[in-house]
Amino acid sequence: MGIIRASKLGFDYYKYDDDGNVEQASRAVDDVNLDIQAGQFIAVLGHNGSGKSTLAKHINALLVPTEGTLWMDQMDTAAADNLWKIRQEAGMVFQNPDNQIIGSVVEEDVGFGPENIGVPTDEIWRRVDASLKAVDMVAYRQHSPNKLSGGQKQRVAIAGVMAMKPKCIVLDEPTAMLDPSGRKEVLKAVRELNKKEGVTVILITHYMEEVVFADHVFVMDSGHIVLEGTPREIFSQVDILKQYGLDVPQVTLLAYELKKSGVELPDGILTIEELVDALCRLS
């Protein structure tokens, strides 16, 4: 069993009338099955309303299933007795870092979580040092978060989660509010955490370029997982992705259009370097 596993997972949002009776049910996640291994970098794609953020919130029990089961490190997320442990093992980072940063100084903010769960002071500072180093924010430890850029704030938010020493970190569109430079900063930090720290990463994103480095990709539509595979396997299916309202990385689209025009290129080119190499081989 992987670190995250879902079996026939379903979740409904309910609309209630003035008397508290269910007036309408809307299914956001439907019959989802997952088996994610520890240490993997997973990307989840889908247009707005596809169910990807709802799925993400099940991983650390912000939501619990309407039906089916989700296990985090073999713990049933619907069991109230598991809640505290699950939220220590599965950290969550949201779109807006301002909603997660509460300290007036960067290092104090990063240390807040460990302090809140009773970690000894010496260990708190060791965790703060390691977490800031992991996201390349050591030089800003004495700064006010309010004076940081959007990308820097998001890296501080990630450091705050990492200081809790989770086995898994779920990032729900963490770069959605950032400019291209900020998105690049955050993605680099996430990749480093996955590669060097061995943390399981679940990245929910709209930006196709962020998916290229994932180990595995899930594509959601109408609450279902409709495609899964490696980034190359997923982005080789340009026409199918378009049917689900999704794009592909720009270089992948360029290679796809060149191939349609008669240039003999392989499917699923993911980087500029791959495209240049493939074109050079033709000459």
XYZ file of C-alpha atoms in Angstrom, residues 66-181:
116
model
C -19.131 10.962 1.525
C -18.413 7.437 0.360
C -15.369 5.240 -0.119
C -12.135 5.619 1.827
C -8.896 7.562 1.714
C -5.895 6.382 3.716
C -2.956 8.620 4.590
C -0.007 6.493 5.687
C -2.451 3.629 6.358
C -4.700 5.864 8.519
C -8.354 6.243 7.548
C -8.891 9.995 7.186
C -12.540 9.662 8.241
C -11.572 8.323 11.689
C -11.604 11.201 14.192
C -8.880 9.561 16.288
C -6.465 9.832 13.343
C -7.010 13.529 12.622
C -4.121 14.978 14.675
C -1.572 12.502 13.339
C -2.764 12.858 9.729
C -2.383 16.633 9.797
C 1.149 16.295 11.114
C 2.054 13.879 8.310
C 0.234 15.672 5.457
C 0.879 19.405 5.293
C -1.100 21.743 3.045
C -0.087 24.893 1.177
C -2.794 27.021 -0.453
C -2.905 29.606 -3.250
C -2.556 32.701 -1.077
C 0.464 32.607 1.275
C -0.942 35.566 3.248
C -3.609 33.187 4.580
C -0.927 30.969 6.140
C 1.683 33.451 7.349
C 0.934 34.791 10.833
C 4.350 35.770 12.269
C 5.835 39.249 12.133
C 9.295 37.818 11.377
C 10.004 35.007 8.916
C 11.803 32.670 11.343
C 9.068 33.104 13.963
C 6.415 32.213 11.427
C 8.248 29.062 10.346
C 8.673 28.001 13.974
C 5.020 28.570 14.911
C 3.767 25.126 13.863
C 6.366 23.076 15.739
C 5.934 25.287 18.819
C 2.183 24.770 18.671
C 2.570 20.988 18.905
C 5.048 21.123 21.778
C 8.368 20.567 20.021
C 11.293 21.475 22.347
C 12.871 24.879 21.689
C 16.252 23.568 20.497
C 14.534 21.256 18.037
C 12.267 24.075 16.801
C 15.285 26.146 15.800
C 16.928 23.173 14.115
C 13.755 22.676 12.099
C 13.512 26.386 11.261
C 17.119 26.392 10.033
C 16.626 23.257 7.921
C 13.299 24.393 6.459
C 14.533 27.852 5.493
C 17.622 26.303 3.933
C 15.466 23.844 1.975
C 13.493 26.681 0.342
C 16.516 29.002 0.002
C 15.156 31.651 2.400
C 17.851 31.702 5.103
C 18.948 35.211 4.107
C 15.427 36.495 4.832
C 14.910 34.901 8.254
C 14.871 38.267 10.078
C 12.682 39.994 7.487
C 9.024 40.885 7.858
C 6.915 38.606 5.639
C 4.904 41.675 4.585
C 7.944 43.023 2.742
C 8.600 39.866 0.736
C 7.590 39.184 -2.854
C 4.764 36.771 -3.600
C 7.155 33.968 -4.485
C 9.189 34.535 -1.325
C 6.047 34.519 0.821
C 4.972 31.224 -0.701
C 8.395 29.713 0.019
C 8.027 30.841 3.644
C 4.607 29.167 3.763
C 6.163 25.965 2.425
C 8.967 26.206 5.008
C 6.359 26.549 7.755
C 4.735 23.313 6.640
C 8.099 21.570 6.264
C 9.058 22.501 9.835
C 6.267 20.176 10.957
C 8.283 17.343 9.338
C 5.444 15.958 7.200
C 5.799 12.859 5.062
C 3.643 14.483 2.412
C 3.025 18.059 1.304
C -0.054 19.000 -0.714
C 0.212 22.207 -2.727
C -3.157 23.463 -3.959
C -2.312 25.768 -6.882
C 0.523 27.416 -4.916
C 1.660 29.554 -7.861
C -1.756 30.709 -9.092
C -1.324 34.232 -7.691
C 2.334 34.655 -8.692
C 4.110 36.132 -11.680
C 6.337 33.871 -13.832
C 9.405 34.647 -11.712
